[in-house]
Amino acid sequence: MIILCGSLISMMYSEVLAYSSPLFGRRTAQIKLQAVSFPYYKEFFLRKTHHELIEMYSLTGGIPKYILSIQEKYLPLENIKKFF
């Protein structure tokens, strides 16, 4: 089993899924992971105020990988300095 992940969609299609690619026709599933919408965002950061949640959402855009990079013990600006 091979699991491929990528965020540059045009590159994924041209290099991995195209007719000329060695993997063409072998894909069995594809999951398009969307950003987490703001109403569900607070479930990741239970101890943050509404204002802090807005700052955190502005920082991550709801992108799951970025959400995992955030540490709740830090303020939004501290997260920016430490991880981005």
Coordinates of C-alpha atoms in Angstrom, one line a residue:
M1 CA 0.0 0.0 0.0
I2 CA 1.2 3.5 -0.9
I3 CA -0.3 6.6 0.6
L4 CA 0.5 9.8 -1.2
C5 CA -0.2 13.2 0.3
G6 CA 0.1 16.5 -1.4
S7 CA -1.2 20.0 -1.4
L8 CA -0.1 21.3 -4.8
I9 CA -3.0 19.9 -6.7
S10 CA -1.8 20.7 -10.2
M11 CA 1.5 19.0 -9.5
M12 CA -0.2 15.9 -8.1
Y13 CA -2.3 15.5 -11.2
S14 CA 0.5 16.1 -13.7
E15 CA 3.2 14.0 -11.9
V16 CA 1.3 11.3 -10.1
L17 CA -2.1 10.8 -11.6
A18 CA -1.5 11.6 -15.3
Y19 CA -1.7 9.0 -18.1
S20 CA 2.1 9.1 -18.4
S21 CA 2.7 8.4 -14.7
P22 CA 3.7 4.9 -13.6
L23 CA 0.9 5.1 -11.0
F24 CA -1.8 5.9 -13.5
G25 CA -4.8 3.6 -13.0
R26 CA -3.6 2.3 -9.7
R27 CA -5.4 4.7 -7.4
T28 CA -8.1 3.1 -5.4
A29 CA -9.2 6.1 -3.3
Q30 CA -8.8 9.8 -3.1
I31 CA -9.7 12.0 -0.1
K32 CA -9.8 15.7 -0.4
L33 CA -9.3 17.1 3.0
Q34 CA -11.0 20.4 3.5
A35 CA -10.1 23.1 6.0
V36 CA -11.9 22.9 9.4
S37 CA -14.7 25.5 9.6
F38 CA -14.7 28.0 12.4
P39 CA -17.7 26.5 14.3
Y40 CA -15.7 23.2 14.8
Y41 CA -12.4 24.9 15.4
K42 CA -13.0 25.5 19.1
E43 CA -13.0 21.8 19.7
F44 CA -9.3 21.8 19.1
F45 CA -8.7 24.6 21.6
L46 CA -11.1 24.2 24.5
R47 CA -9.4 26.7 26.8
K48 CA -9.1 29.6 24.4
T49 CA -11.4 32.7 24.5
H50 CA -13.5 33.6 21.4
H51 CA -11.0 36.3 20.6
E52 CA -8.1 33.9 20.8
L53 CA -9.9 31.4 18.6
I54 CA -10.3 34.1 15.9
E55 CA -6.6 34.9 16.1
M56 CA -5.7 31.2 16.0
Y57 CA -8.1 30.6 13.0
S58 CA -6.5 33.5 11.3
L59 CA -3.1 32.0 11.9
T60 CA -4.0 28.5 10.6
G61 CA -6.8 29.1 8.1
G62 CA -8.4 25.9 9.5
I63 CA -5.7 23.8 7.7
P64 CA -5.4 20.5 9.7
K65 CA -1.6 20.3 9.5
Y66 CA -1.2 23.8 10.8
I67 CA -3.8 23.2 13.6
L68 CA -1.6 20.3 14.8
S69 CA 1.4 22.6 14.9
I70 CA -0.3 24.9 17.4
Q71 CA 0.3 24.4 21.1
E72 CA -2.6 25.6 23.2
K73 CA -0.4 26.6 26.1
Y74 CA 1.0 29.5 24.0
L75 CA -0.7 32.7 23.0
P76 CA -1.3 33.1 19.2
L77 CA 1.7 35.4 18.8
E78 CA 3.9 33.0 20.7
N79 CA 2.8 30.2 18.3
I80 CA 3.8 32.3 15.3
K81 CA 7.2 33.0 16.7
K82 CA 7.8 29.3 17.7
F83 CA 6.4 27.4 14.8
F84 CA 6.1 29.6 11.7

